[in-house]
XYZ file of C-alpha atoms in Angstrom:
755
model
C -2.079 -49.333 -48.944
C -0.557 -47.014 -51.423
C 2.526 -48.507 -53.079
C 4.227 -45.099 -52.306
C 3.684 -45.563 -48.619
C 5.173 -49.040 -48.706
C 8.227 -47.907 -50.627
C 8.800 -44.864 -48.457
C 8.312 -46.770 -45.053
C 10.622 -49.460 -46.232
C 13.299 -46.911 -47.206
C 13.016 -44.736 -44.037
C 12.217 -47.496 -41.755
C 8.965 -45.816 -40.695
C 5.565 -47.373 -39.783
C 3.601 -47.791 -43.139
C 0.334 -46.501 -41.647
C 1.949 -43.409 -40.422
C 3.500 -42.753 -43.846
C 0.387 -43.351 -45.671
C -1.603 -40.934 -43.378
C 1.119 -38.476 -43.758
C 0.976 -38.714 -47.671
C -2.834 -38.202 -47.401
C -2.379 -35.035 -45.160
C 0.145 -33.650 -47.666
C -2.337 -34.330 -50.703
C -5.028 -32.489 -48.707
C -2.821 -29.365 -48.732
C -1.606 -29.418 -45.250
C 1.878 -27.952 -44.462
C 4.850 -29.652 -42.923
C 4.609 -27.497 -39.652
C 1.014 -28.112 -39.224
C 1.129 -31.861 -39.673
C 4.067 -32.272 -37.246
C 2.369 -29.869 -34.723
C -1.166 -30.712 -34.828
C -1.720 -34.180 -36.330
C 0.467 -36.294 -34.164
C -2.188 -38.906 -33.757
C -2.475 -39.492 -37.499
C 1.219 -39.437 -38.222
C 2.421 -41.277 -34.938
C 4.418 -38.449 -33.759
C 6.520 -38.012 -36.889
C 8.701 -34.827 -36.658
C 9.310 -32.134 -39.249
C 12.444 -33.780 -40.638
C 10.659 -37.155 -41.016
C 7.640 -35.593 -42.645
C 9.974 -33.620 -45.015
C 11.669 -36.759 -46.133
C 8.362 -38.500 -46.713
C 7.377 -35.411 -48.802
C 10.524 -35.351 -50.809
C 10.482 -39.266 -51.570
C 6.811 -39.032 -52.385
C 7.447 -36.282 -54.893
C 10.375 -38.343 -56.458
C 8.249 -41.312 -56.670
C 5.549 -39.331 -58.523
C 8.166 -38.200 -61.007
C 9.337 -41.691 -61.572
C 5.663 -42.784 -62.034
C 5.358 -40.141 -64.628
C 8.635 -41.208 -66.247
C 7.487 -44.802 -66.705
C 4.423 -43.639 -68.541
C 6.395 -41.831 -70.811
C 8.849 -44.835 -71.467
C 5.945 -47.222 -71.987
C 4.182 -44.942 -74.486
C 7.477 -44.481 -76.453
C 8.103 -48.188 -76.652
C 4.505 -48.874 -77.508
C 4.751 -46.345 -80.404
C 7.778 -48.432 -81.731
C 5.705 -51.689 -81.433
C 8.317 -53.230 -79.153
C 6.523 -53.396 -75.910
C 5.976 -56.888 -74.565
C 3.887 -58.017 -71.467
C 7.268 -58.949 -70.045
C 8.914 -55.778 -70.612
C 5.839 -53.819 -69.567
C 5.927 -55.591 -66.079
C 9.763 -55.032 -65.631
C 9.038 -51.259 -66.165
C 5.954 -51.138 -63.905
C 7.866 -52.997 -61.058
C 10.932 -50.902 -61.437
C 11.164 -47.867 -59.021
C 14.913 -47.321 -59.331
C 15.621 -44.350 -61.745
C 19.138 -45.692 -62.946
C 17.750 -49.327 -63.513
C 14.651 -47.783 -65.237
C 16.810 -45.817 -67.596
C 18.988 -48.854 -68.339
C 15.786 -50.866 -69.272
C 14.842 -48.003 -71.586
C 18.056 -47.392 -73.160
C 17.750 -49.825 -76.144
C 14.640 -48.210 -77.050
C 15.297 -44.609 -76.399
C 15.351 -42.341 -79.418
C 19.053 -41.135 -80.027
C 21.043 -39.115 -82.373
C 22.393 -41.034 -85.622
C 25.001 -43.388 -84.526
C 27.546 -45.483 -86.220
C 25.611 -48.739 -85.148
C 22.357 -47.345 -86.574
C 24.073 -46.639 -90.008
C 25.364 -50.148 -89.922
C 21.972 -51.571 -89.291
C 20.620 -49.665 -92.202
C 23.253 -51.260 -94.232
C 21.930 -54.844 -93.358
C 25.016 -55.715 -91.119
C 23.018 -56.835 -88.004
C 23.025 -60.546 -89.072
C 26.991 -60.366 -89.476
C 27.139 -58.718 -86.071
C 25.118 -61.597 -84.446
C 27.140 -64.226 -86.328
C 30.471 -62.642 -84.979
C 28.948 -62.150 -81.493
C 28.180 -65.998 -81.259
C 31.898 -66.591 -81.944
C 31.241 -69.983 -83.703
C 32.175 -68.878 -87.219
C 35.804 -69.942 -88.107
C 36.180 -67.469 -90.864
C 34.284 -64.104 -90.189
C 35.971 -62.582 -93.464
C 34.154 -65.242 -95.602
C 30.841 -64.646 -93.733
C 31.278 -60.927 -94.219
C 31.638 -61.212 -98.015
C 27.937 -61.902 -98.271
C 27.212 -58.321 -97.042
C 29.582 -56.535 -99.448
C 26.970 -54.814 -101.448
C 25.362 -51.351 -101.898
C 27.140 -48.814 -99.737
C 29.350 -51.582 -98.215
C 32.383 -51.661 -100.448
C 34.755 -54.128 -98.774
C 34.918 -56.918 -96.388
C 36.677 -54.789 -93.777
C 33.809 -52.261 -93.947
C 31.411 -54.981 -93.324
C 33.266 -56.249 -90.239
C 33.763 -52.667 -88.854
C 30.067 -51.937 -89.230
C 29.240 -55.291 -87.433
C 31.740 -54.392 -84.720
C 29.944 -50.922 -84.281
C 26.768 -52.922 -83.689
C 28.331 -55.063 -81.235
C 29.924 -52.162 -79.422
C 26.636 -50.333 -79.148
C 24.819 -53.546 -78.058
C 27.390 -53.981 -75.175
C 27.131 -50.414 -74.077
C 23.308 -50.620 -73.788
C 23.355 -53.998 -71.815
C 22.242 -53.675 -68.340
C 24.921 -56.024 -67.033
C 27.588 -54.231 -68.702
C 26.608 -50.761 -67.235
C 26.028 -52.409 -63.680
C 29.487 -54.014 -63.774
C 31.136 -50.731 -64.676
C 29.061 -48.959 -62.048
C 30.487 -51.280 -59.399
C 34.011 -50.542 -60.419
C 33.603 -46.879 -60.622
C 31.813 -46.887 -57.152
C 35.049 -48.601 -55.591
C 37.796 -47.373 -57.617
C 37.041 -44.391 -59.477
C 39.542 -41.566 -59.051
C 38.696 -37.862 -59.698
C 41.608 -35.888 -61.406
C 42.087 -32.140 -61.865
C 44.782 -30.301 -63.720
C 45.487 -26.919 -64.705
C 44.425 -26.264 -68.336
C 47.247 -25.965 -70.579
C 46.436 -22.400 -71.754
C 45.811 -20.991 -68.309
C 48.079 -18.464 -66.515
C 48.927 -19.152 -62.938
C 49.216 -16.535 -60.281
C 52.719 -17.828 -59.337
C 54.394 -14.599 -60.131
C 57.566 -12.544 -59.120
C 57.047 -10.010 -56.571
C 57.055 -7.185 -59.051
C 54.284 -8.880 -61.071
C 52.010 -9.443 -57.847
C 52.467 -5.677 -56.869
C 51.194 -4.607 -60.275
C 48.086 -6.635 -59.994
C 45.230 -4.533 -58.566
C 42.629 -6.075 -56.353
C 43.684 -9.773 -57.241
C 41.233 -9.764 -60.298
C 43.800 -10.780 -62.988
C 43.461 -14.115 -64.665
C 46.521 -15.250 -62.852
C 45.238 -14.465 -59.459
C 41.773 -16.079 -60.244
C 43.663 -19.196 -61.271
C 45.775 -19.236 -58.192
C 42.663 -19.616 -55.975
C 42.562 -23.286 -57.390
C 46.336 -23.949 -56.905
C 45.603 -26.772 -54.606
C 43.834 -28.596 -57.643
C 46.409 -27.904 -60.446
C 47.617 -31.547 -60.198
C 45.210 -33.215 -57.844
C 43.744 -36.714 -57.699
C 41.805 -38.601 -54.985
C 39.433 -41.522 -54.690
C 35.831 -40.209 -55.581
C 34.234 -41.966 -52.897
C 36.556 -40.308 -50.340
C 36.391 -36.801 -51.677
C 34.665 -34.384 -49.372
C 31.793 -32.278 -50.748
C 33.527 -28.918 -50.346
C 36.580 -30.120 -52.364
C 34.231 -31.454 -55.182
C 32.481 -28.214 -55.484
C 35.787 -26.232 -55.477
C 37.029 -28.418 -58.207
C 33.734 -28.139 -60.288
C 33.743 -24.386 -59.885
C 37.223 -24.242 -61.175
C 36.302 -26.236 -64.152
C 33.282 -24.073 -64.804
C 35.504 -21.080 -64.854
C 37.726 -22.681 -67.486
C 40.771 -23.075 -65.204
C 40.632 -26.833 -64.438
C 40.278 -29.875 -66.365
C 38.523 -32.601 -64.561
C 37.962 -36.231 -65.086
C 36.801 -39.316 -63.446
C 38.205 -42.727 -64.207
C 38.792 -46.046 -62.665
C 41.471 -48.645 -63.926
C 40.723 -48.804 -67.497
C 42.368 -52.201 -67.961
C 40.475 -53.859 -65.182
C 37.071 -52.590 -66.630
C 38.030 -53.898 -70.137
C 38.871 -57.121 -68.695
C 35.819 -57.526 -66.799
C 33.711 -56.799 -69.883
C 35.665 -59.364 -71.947
C 34.882 -62.173 -69.304
C 31.179 -61.489 -70.060
C 31.532 -61.404 -73.969
C 34.626 -63.042 -75.179
C 34.321 -66.716 -75.468
C 37.049 -68.977 -77.025
C 40.036 -67.763 -78.870
C 39.126 -67.838 -82.597
C 39.190 -64.953 -85.124
C 35.534 -63.850 -84.126
C 36.578 -63.652 -80.400
C 39.299 -61.255 -81.348
C 36.901 -59.190 -83.223
C 34.487 -59.206 -80.079
C 37.414 -58.218 -77.991
C 38.153 -55.337 -80.201
C 34.472 -54.359 -80.055
C 34.475 -54.540 -76.227
C 37.490 -52.195 -76.081
C 35.749 -49.609 -78.352
C 32.523 -49.931 -76.600
C 34.187 -49.088 -73.222
C 36.480 -46.402 -74.520
C 34.079 -44.614 -76.954
C 30.600 -45.242 -75.312
C 30.441 -46.875 -71.813
C 33.266 -45.011 -70.067
C 32.109 -41.386 -71.197
C 28.453 -42.415 -70.274
C 29.257 -43.860 -66.958
C 31.867 -40.893 -66.101
C 29.065 -38.580 -66.922
C 26.700 -40.450 -64.612
C 29.174 -40.541 -61.692
C 30.031 -36.976 -62.102
C 26.255 -35.812 -61.922
C 25.779 -38.184 -59.005
C 28.782 -37.079 -57.055
C 27.694 -33.392 -57.799
C 24.251 -34.051 -56.499
C 25.655 -35.557 -53.326
C 27.946 -32.756 -52.733
C 25.018 -30.352 -53.377
C 22.845 -32.194 -50.995
C 25.430 -31.865 -48.368
C 26.281 -28.259 -49.098
C 22.486 -27.494 -49.046
C 22.217 -29.334 -45.669
C 24.917 -27.184 -44.195
C 23.459 -24.087 -45.543
C 19.846 -24.909 -44.127
C 21.297 -25.823 -40.693
C 23.186 -22.471 -40.624
C 20.218 -20.605 -41.702
C 18.052 -22.340 -39.182
C 20.564 -21.295 -36.414
C 20.788 -17.726 -37.648
C 17.001 -17.164 -37.903
C 16.549 -18.710 -34.360
C 19.240 -16.472 -33.014
C 18.332 -15.088 -29.605
C 16.417 -11.651 -30.032
C 16.929 -8.649 -27.986
C 13.064 -8.260 -27.830
C 10.894 -5.044 -27.751
C 13.445 -2.486 -26.701
C 13.943 1.034 -28.004
C 17.001 0.539 -30.321
C 19.574 2.685 -31.990
C 20.930 1.328 -35.266
C 24.159 2.533 -36.677
C 25.509 1.813 -40.176
C 29.300 2.752 -39.842
C 31.282 4.548 -42.308
C 34.606 6.450 -42.846
C 33.919 8.697 -45.793
C 30.170 9.244 -45.671
C 29.759 9.173 -41.946
C 27.739 7.053 -39.659
C 23.930 6.621 -40.416
C 22.033 6.672 -37.081
C 18.459 5.561 -36.853
C 16.274 5.457 -33.532
C 13.468 2.893 -33.382
C 10.700 2.378 -30.824
C 10.007 -0.890 -29.129
C 7.983 -2.206 -31.981
C 10.730 -1.356 -34.664
C 9.124 1.615 -35.992
C 11.455 4.489 -37.291
C 11.352 7.603 -35.004
C 14.400 9.548 -36.372
C 17.298 9.319 -38.460
C 20.468 11.351 -38.988
C 24.085 11.072 -40.002
C 26.995 11.838 -37.640
C 30.723 12.267 -38.348
C 32.822 11.227 -35.433
C 36.619 12.090 -35.428
C 37.496 8.950 -37.351
C 35.374 9.933 -40.254
C 37.509 10.797 -43.367
C 35.141 13.398 -45.156
C 36.150 16.524 -42.826
C 32.437 17.297 -42.434
C 31.081 18.710 -39.242
C 27.540 18.509 -37.981
C 28.094 19.458 -34.414
C 29.636 17.185 -31.625
C 28.978 13.666 -32.663
C 29.215 12.472 -29.263
C 26.651 15.181 -27.972
C 24.287 14.180 -30.771
C 24.572 10.468 -29.743
C 23.623 11.426 -26.167
C 20.729 13.755 -27.293
C 19.199 10.921 -29.254
C 19.593 8.308 -26.440
C 17.848 10.618 -24.055
C 15.047 11.997 -26.388
C 14.148 8.593 -27.779
C 14.876 6.646 -24.338
C 17.202 4.208 -26.183
C 17.923 0.907 -24.391
C 20.162 -0.794 -26.796
C 22.563 0.094 -29.719
C 23.150 -2.014 -32.767
C 26.401 -1.402 -34.833
C 26.887 -2.828 -38.083
C 30.032 -5.159 -38.419
C 31.220 -3.614 -41.764
C 33.648 -0.856 -42.535
C 34.601 1.396 -39.583
C 32.831 -1.043 -37.154
C 35.491 -1.164 -34.766
C 36.142 2.453 -34.592
C 32.357 3.201 -34.235
C 31.995 0.596 -31.442
C 34.982 2.218 -29.678
C 33.445 5.789 -30.219
C 30.097 4.597 -28.725
C 31.401 2.762 -25.790
C 33.308 6.067 -24.954
C 30.176 8.126 -25.606
C 27.420 6.143 -23.960
C 25.978 8.213 -20.966
C 25.684 7.277 -17.499
C 22.765 8.333 -15.257
C 25.143 9.989 -12.885
C 26.999 12.033 -15.562
C 23.612 13.130 -16.921
C 22.341 14.060 -13.406
C 25.416 16.014 -12.567
C 25.160 17.845 -15.920
C 21.478 18.749 -15.267
C 22.100 20.065 -11.773
C 25.082 22.073 -13.029
C 22.927 23.510 -15.855
C 20.098 24.370 -13.568
C 22.539 26.211 -11.196
C 24.348 28.231 -13.870
C 21.094 28.648 -16.082
C 23.189 28.400 -19.266
C 22.654 25.038 -20.879
C 19.937 23.303 -22.882
C 20.760 20.369 -20.742
C 18.454 21.834 -18.151
C 15.491 20.584 -20.234
C 16.908 17.219 -20.932
C 14.670 14.171 -20.057
C 16.819 11.781 -18.203
C 16.576 8.243 -19.416
C 16.654 6.215 -16.049
C 18.221 3.184 -17.886
C 20.992 5.230 -19.532
C 23.792 3.690 -17.678
C 22.463 0.272 -18.479
C 22.270 0.664 -22.366
C 23.378 -2.618 -24.129
C 25.794 -2.623 -27.026
C 25.754 -5.169 -29.793
C 27.901 -5.404 -32.971
C 25.455 -6.831 -35.649
C 26.105 -8.877 -38.917
C 25.486 -6.369 -41.976
C 25.282 -9.442 -44.399
C 22.349 -8.708 -46.723
C 21.435 -5.388 -45.126
C 22.353 -3.839 -48.636
C 20.214 -6.344 -50.382
C 17.252 -5.489 -48.312
C 17.681 -1.756 -48.368
C 17.496 -1.796 -52.400
C 14.667 -4.261 -52.347
C 10.933 -3.737 -53.150
C 10.128 -4.665 -49.498
C 12.425 -1.814 -48.181
C 10.985 0.707 -50.675
C 7.468 -0.233 -49.605
C 8.374 0.228 -46.010
C 10.350 3.418 -46.318
C 9.509 5.032 -49.706
C 10.819 8.345 -48.689
C 14.191 7.141 -47.054
C 17.447 6.381 -48.971
C 19.128 3.005 -48.846
C 21.618 4.091 -46.036
C 18.617 4.756 -43.748
C 16.852 1.563 -44.623
C 20.076 -0.436 -44.106
C 20.729 1.101 -40.708
C 16.947 0.302 -39.806
C 17.647 -3.513 -40.900
C 20.679 -3.542 -38.692
C 18.707 -2.442 -35.577
C 15.758 -4.683 -36.309
C 17.769 -7.830 -37.015
C 19.124 -7.240 -33.334
C 15.573 -6.887 -32.038
C 14.090 -9.794 -33.904
C 16.612 -11.590 -36.293
C 13.800 -13.878 -37.541
C 11.262 -11.160 -38.456
C 14.084 -9.006 -40.218
C 15.973 -11.749 -41.939
C 13.000 -13.383 -43.693
C 12.967 -10.143 -46.033
C 16.325 -11.064 -47.431
C 17.324 -13.772 -49.944
C 18.886 -16.427 -47.744
C 21.901 -16.709 -50.257
C 22.717 -13.014 -49.393
C 22.860 -13.636 -45.341
C 26.411 -14.816 -45.642
C 26.134 -18.412 -44.361
C 26.724 -21.841 -45.960
C 29.275 -22.908 -48.700
C 29.396 -22.757 -52.527
C 25.719 -21.725 -52.464
C 25.981 -20.399 -55.939
C 27.465 -23.666 -57.349
C 24.727 -26.104 -56.129
C 21.463 -26.848 -57.593
C 19.508 -23.489 -57.281
C 16.046 -25.150 -57.333
C 16.991 -27.561 -54.623
C 18.680 -24.796 -52.672
C 15.523 -22.540 -52.919
C 13.168 -25.355 -51.728
C 15.304 -26.251 -48.903
C 15.910 -22.831 -47.691
C 12.263 -21.885 -48.044
C 11.305 -24.799 -45.923
C 13.922 -23.911 -43.284
C 12.492 -20.247 -43.007
C 8.817 -21.776 -42.915
C 9.792 -24.084 -40.121
C 11.574 -21.430 -38.153
C 8.837 -18.914 -38.398
C 6.115 -21.548 -37.353
C 8.238 -22.940 -34.621
C 8.620 -19.393 -32.993
C 5.152 -18.203 -33.787
C 4.062 -14.809 -35.276
C 2.550 -11.724 -33.539
C -0.549 -11.227 -35.628
C -0.789 -7.544 -34.788
C 2.864 -6.475 -35.609
C 4.144 -8.986 -38.149
C 4.945 -7.612 -41.628
C 3.420 -9.101 -44.653
C 6.759 -10.642 -45.628
C 6.937 -12.422 -42.113
C 3.272 -13.648 -42.424
C 3.926 -15.056 -45.920
C 5.805 -18.039 -44.287
C 3.124 -18.863 -41.650
C 1.602 -22.157 -42.408
C -1.405 -22.013 -44.855
C -0.748 -18.364 -45.725
C 1.008 -16.955 -48.725
C 1.899 -13.515 -50.166
C -1.785 -12.706 -50.983
C -3.308 -13.741 -47.762
C -0.476 -12.166 -45.812
C -1.045 -8.847 -47.509
C -4.905 -9.223 -46.908
C -4.173 -9.722 -43.280
C -2.131 -6.528 -43.173
C -4.701 -4.509 -45.111
C -7.462 -5.685 -42.847
C -5.431 -4.736 -39.782
C -4.752 -1.275 -41.208
C -8.480 -0.778 -41.859
C -9.911 -2.182 -38.686
C -7.257 -1.979 -36.310
C -5.598 -4.703 -34.256
C -7.078 -8.152 -34.112
C -8.762 -8.826 -30.872
C -9.016 -12.753 -31.624
C -7.907 -15.377 -33.699
C -11.480 -16.081 -34.830
C -11.753 -12.479 -36.370
C -9.160 -14.017 -39.097
C -12.187 -15.599 -40.586
C -13.310 -12.211 -41.703
C -10.108 -11.560 -43.697
C -10.808 -11.565 -47.515
C -10.241 -14.913 -49.234
C -8.958 -16.510 -45.875
C -11.279 -19.679 -45.827
C -11.688 -22.505 -43.381
C -8.764 -24.441 -44.702
C -6.258 -21.538 -44.466
C -7.656 -20.608 -41.026
C -7.212 -24.382 -39.726
C -3.496 -24.224 -41.074
C -2.550 -20.812 -39.829
C -4.485 -20.019 -36.575
C -2.169 -22.158 -34.232
C 0.894 -20.298 -35.300
C -0.401 -16.741 -34.996
C -0.196 -15.108 -31.434
C -2.157 -12.248 -30.024
C -0.679 -10.807 -26.819
C -3.120 -9.336 -24.446
C -6.221 -11.039 -26.241
C -9.335 -11.562 -24.178
C -8.783 -15.247 -24.617
C -5.385 -16.114 -23.246
C -5.186 -19.208 -25.482
C -5.070 -16.877 -28.407
C -1.472 -16.081 -27.337
C -0.405 -19.865 -27.256
C 0.177 -22.429 -29.516
C -2.923 -24.274 -28.538
C -4.970 -24.555 -31.746
C -8.500 -23.161 -31.814
C -9.789 -26.598 -32.396
C -8.529 -27.522 -28.997
C -10.069 -24.562 -27.020
C -12.983 -26.577 -25.810
C -10.639 -29.182 -24.468
C -8.892 -26.525 -22.362
C -12.263 -24.876 -21.312
C -13.621 -28.135 -20.186
C -10.477 -28.769 -18.122
C -10.764 -25.342 -16.546
C -14.521 -26.087 -15.815
C -13.787 -29.283 -14.086
C -11.126 -27.638 -12.005
C -13.680 -24.914 -10.948
C -11.698 -21.919 -12.454
C -11.399 -19.867 -15.571
C -8.884 -20.665 -18.417
C -6.636 -17.844 -17.329
C -6.607 -19.119 -13.626
C -5.827 -22.619 -15.109
C -2.818 -21.127 -16.921
C -1.632 -19.336 -13.835
C -2.119 -22.056 -11.391
C 0.389 -24.925 -11.673
C -1.283 -26.727 -8.888
C -4.533 -27.059 -10.612
C -2.796 -28.170 -13.816
C -0.935 -30.836 -12.121
C -4.141 -32.327 -10.757
C -5.612 -32.989 -14.257
C -6.092 -36.442 -15.419
C -5.528 -36.235 -19.254
C -6.854 -39.577 -19.750
C -10.345 -38.226 -19.233
C -10.092 -35.992 -22.257
C -8.828 -38.328 -24.845
C -10.979 -39.119 -27.753
C -10.468 -41.116 -30.918
C -9.131 -38.055 -32.540
C -7.455 -36.258 -29.724
C -4.991 -38.405 -28.144
C -2.169 -38.127 -25.389
C 0.300 -36.404 -28.011
C -2.152 -33.518 -28.475
C -3.052 -33.422 -24.734
C 0.495 -33.499 -23.642
C 1.466 -30.557 -25.977
C -1.540 -28.568 -24.581
C -0.393 -28.944 -21.073
C 3.226 -28.017 -22.190
C 1.942 -24.768 -23.777
C -0.285 -23.956 -20.666
C 2.985 -24.219 -18.663
C 4.698 -21.464 -20.778
C 2.132 -19.468 -22.809
C 3.563 -17.058 -25.335
C 7.250 -18.015 -24.349
C 9.608 -17.133 -27.053
C 11.846 -20.460 -27.412
C 14.862 -18.537 -28.688
C 16.198 -17.161 -25.472
C 17.736 -13.716 -24.884
C 20.558 -11.895 -26.705
C 23.822 -11.385 -25.001
C 26.254 -8.628 -25.217
C 29.786 -9.218 -26.648
C 33.049 -7.221 -26.928
C 36.139 -7.832 -29.256
C 39.657 -7.391 -27.867
C 40.101 -3.671 -27.999
C 43.666 -3.984 -28.760
C 43.049 -5.831 -31.989
C 41.608 -3.867 -34.958
C 43.356 -5.185 -38.123
C 44.850 -8.228 -39.359
C 48.336 -6.453 -38.852
C 47.630 -6.466 -35.145
C 47.435 -10.347 -34.909
C 50.304 -12.382 -33.688
C 50.320 -16.407 -33.427
C 49.598 -17.394 -29.809
C 47.016 -14.609 -29.116
C 43.868 -15.708 -27.486
C 40.760 -13.622 -28.655
C 37.071 -13.585 -28.103
C 35.088 -14.162 -31.242
C 31.708 -14.926 -32.861
C 31.074 -17.782 -35.165
C 29.667 -16.447 -38.416
C 29.614 -19.433 -40.736
C 29.819 -23.281 -40.395
C 30.933 -25.609 -43.188
C 32.023 -29.126 -43.458
C 35.553 -28.273 -43.117
C 35.421 -26.097 -40.201
C 34.051 -22.658 -38.707
C 34.535 -19.110 -39.528
C 35.029 -16.732 -36.616
C 34.880 -13.058 -36.623
C 37.512 -11.699 -34.175
C 37.039 -7.880 -35.039
C 39.618 -7.405 -37.888
C 37.243 -7.309 -40.799
C 38.428 -10.717 -41.883
C 36.842 -13.819 -40.509
C 39.390 -16.449 -39.485
C 39.029 -20.159 -40.152
C 39.083 -22.879 -37.344
C 39.699 -25.993 -39.374
C 37.732 -29.027 -38.327
C 40.901 -30.488 -36.973
C 41.296 -27.459 -34.620
C 37.781 -27.342 -33.339
C 38.331 -29.584 -30.162
C 40.900 -31.836 -28.526
C 39.000 -34.746 -29.871
C 38.068 -36.031 -33.351
C 35.297 -34.108 -34.815
C 33.380 -35.398 -37.769
C 30.787 -32.571 -37.926
C 31.477 -29.142 -36.969
C 27.822 -28.664 -35.743
C 28.600 -31.136 -33.072
C 30.909 -28.468 -31.542
C 29.855 -24.925 -32.678
C 26.727 -23.183 -33.372
C 26.132 -19.919 -35.414
C 26.590 -16.649 -33.457
C 28.212 -18.470 -30.705
C 30.710 -16.658 -28.563
C 33.906 -18.564 -28.548
C 37.555 -18.150 -27.413
C 40.171 -18.807 -30.246
C 44.041 -18.839 -30.395
C 45.662 -17.296 -33.412
C 47.852 -20.052 -35.062
C 48.794 -18.489 -38.462
C 48.396 -15.360 -40.274
C 48.805 -15.056 -44.134
C 48.668 -11.261 -44.797
C 49.285 -11.768 -48.474
C 46.203 -13.912 -48.953
C 44.385 -12.240 -46.050
C 44.014 -15.628 -44.352
C 43.615 -16.185 -40.576
C 44.049 -19.702 -38.988
C 42.639 -20.121 -35.572
C 42.193 -22.848 -32.975
C 39.639 -23.774 -30.278
C 41.793 -26.589 -28.941
C 42.334 -26.465 -25.113
C-alpha cells in the first residue's frame, strides 16, 4: 500500500484501504463532493470533511517528498551524503525534523563561524569543545597566523564555530522547542514612537471620523502592555496583536525563561569546570542569544500564526456554509429595495425566476433630496399590483429601518384594493378601476436582507454581463432581492471575503483562505443541487466536474437549443466529455423532466437499478416514487452487486422518498423592535429581537436594527459554559437579546442571551 495512505490513516485514525482508495479517486480527478456522495463503497462511507482532510494531508506529503528530493540533491552536490544520512532523510516525514537534519548542510549567508573556519580555526574549536585542554590560550597560539592576529581572536573565532554548531544541533533545537511549547510568553507593547488616542475631550472632538494615528493606535489599547502564555492565547487575540504589529503600532516578542533555556543547554555541552568549560559556557550563551532564540522565536511565531489562521479560516468557512445554506424564499415574485436618504430608494421587481421586470427610484417622505416623483406609496402599490409581487426584500444599510416602516404602512390589503376599485367604478374617476387585483396582496411577506457584498457584486464583471444597460444601484437592488429568493445562487457571485462573515479574514494566509472558501462554496452548491435550466454560469462553475469554461458552454448551449430536457443531453455540450459528465450529472436537476430521476440526486449510472426496482414492483419509475407502500416492499439486498452496495442503495431509496426536495427549509419573516432605531434609543435591560450576522471564536454579533451590530460575548451566550459559539447559535438565526451595555463613544453594544 502507498506510504501516503499508511501515514494518513495513522494520523487520522481511518481505515488504510479506505484512505488508499480515496487517494486513488482524487488522483483520477474526482471531486470531493462526488467521492463522498457516489463512491461510498470504495471509501467506506467517508464524509466530505474526512475526504478533505485526506486530500489536504496528501498534498502536504507530496510537498514533503519534493522537499526531500531537493535536500538530497543539495547535500549530494556537497559530496556529504552518506547512506545513513540518506536513510534518515527518506524515513523522515516531519517537516520540522527534516529541516533540522538539513540545517548543517543548508546554504546560508556568510556567518562569523564560516569566516572562522576559513581561517583554519575549526580544530581549535574541537579542542575547546572536548574540554580536556587545561590551557586553551596555549593551544590557540598555534593558530595565530595570517588573518588571525591574536590569541583572543583565535579563541573568539573558535567560540563562534562552537556557537553555530550548537545552534544547528537537533538536540539543542528540540530542547528549546520543548521549553517554548510549555513556557513561552507572548508580549506586546506600544512602540515608543507611537501616539495613543488617550486625548482630552477637545482633542477627540477635533478628530474627524476616528482616522487619526492616535485613534488607529487606540484600537489596540488592550495590547499596549500585554503578556500571556502563548499556548493559552486565543486565536483572535493573536491575530489582533499581529495586525497591530503589521501596522507599526505594537512591538511583539515571544520568549520563555531565558535563564532556564541557557541552563538546559549548558547541561548538554558544559562538562567539568576548567577554562575550556568556561569558554564553552560562553559559547552556549552566545548561541542561545544570537542564533537559537531568534530562530526558535521566529518558528513559534510562524506556527502560532498558522494555528490562528487555521482557526479563523475554520470559523469563516463555518459561517459561510451557514450563510450559503440559509433558507431561501423560493420562486416568488419579489420586489427588491435598496434604501437611501439622499438619492432615494431604488426599487426593482423580479419574476419568480429572478428576471428583472421593472426598476425605478422612489422618494418617500424620509428622503433628504426633496425630489418628488409622485406619491411614493402609490407607486409601490401600483408596482405590487402590476407585477403581482409576493414578497419584499429591503437592504439593511442606510435608511433600512425607515424604508421598512414605510413599506409596512404602505403594503396593500386585498380589502382596501377591492374597496378602492368598487368606489372608482362607481365614481368613474380613478385609474384604479383598471387595476389588476393581486389576490395575495394582503399576504405579502416583508424581509430585511443583508447588503454585505451587494456593492461588490454590482460593480463586478458578472453584474455588468447580466445587466449591461443598468447602473450599479439597480444591480445592487436586484442582488438584494435575489439573495432572498435563493441566497446560494446569488452569493456565489461575490468574493466570500466581502460577504461580511468571519474574523480577521484579511490577516490570515490568503491562499489557504481562498482554498477553504472555494471548497465550502463547492460543497454547499453540490449538497443542494442546481437547476440545470435556470442556473447562472457563475453558479454552474461550482458544480462538481465543471469549471468556468464548461459552465459557460452549458449556458450557451441552453441559449441556442432551449431548456435541457434530460441529463443525457449534457453530453452534447461542447467539451463536456464522459469524465465531466460522470462528475456533474448527479448534482444537476431538471424539474419537470420526462424521466423523474433527472430531478433527483440519483446518479444516471444508477438509473437502471431504479428501473429494475420499478419493473419488479410492476409499475413505472414515477409510480414507484409516488407510492411509499411499493418502496417499503423492496428488498435492497436483491440489487446489491460487487460495485453497488448497501450505502448507494440506501441513498437511492432516501432520494426516492423526497425527490427534488431543497434541504434548506423555508425563509421566515422577521421584525425589529419598532421603538428602537438608533444606538441612542438603547438602554441597558432592554430585551430586543435580533438576527445573528456573524459568529467568531469570542462570541456572536447580532443585528438589532440600529445600524450597528451588538456583540454577545461567548460568556453571555448561555447560562452554561460555552466553548464554541457554534454550539449555541447559527448564522441568520432569530434570537432574543438583552442590552447590557452601550458605549456610544466607541459605537459598541454589549448584549446577552442568558436566560
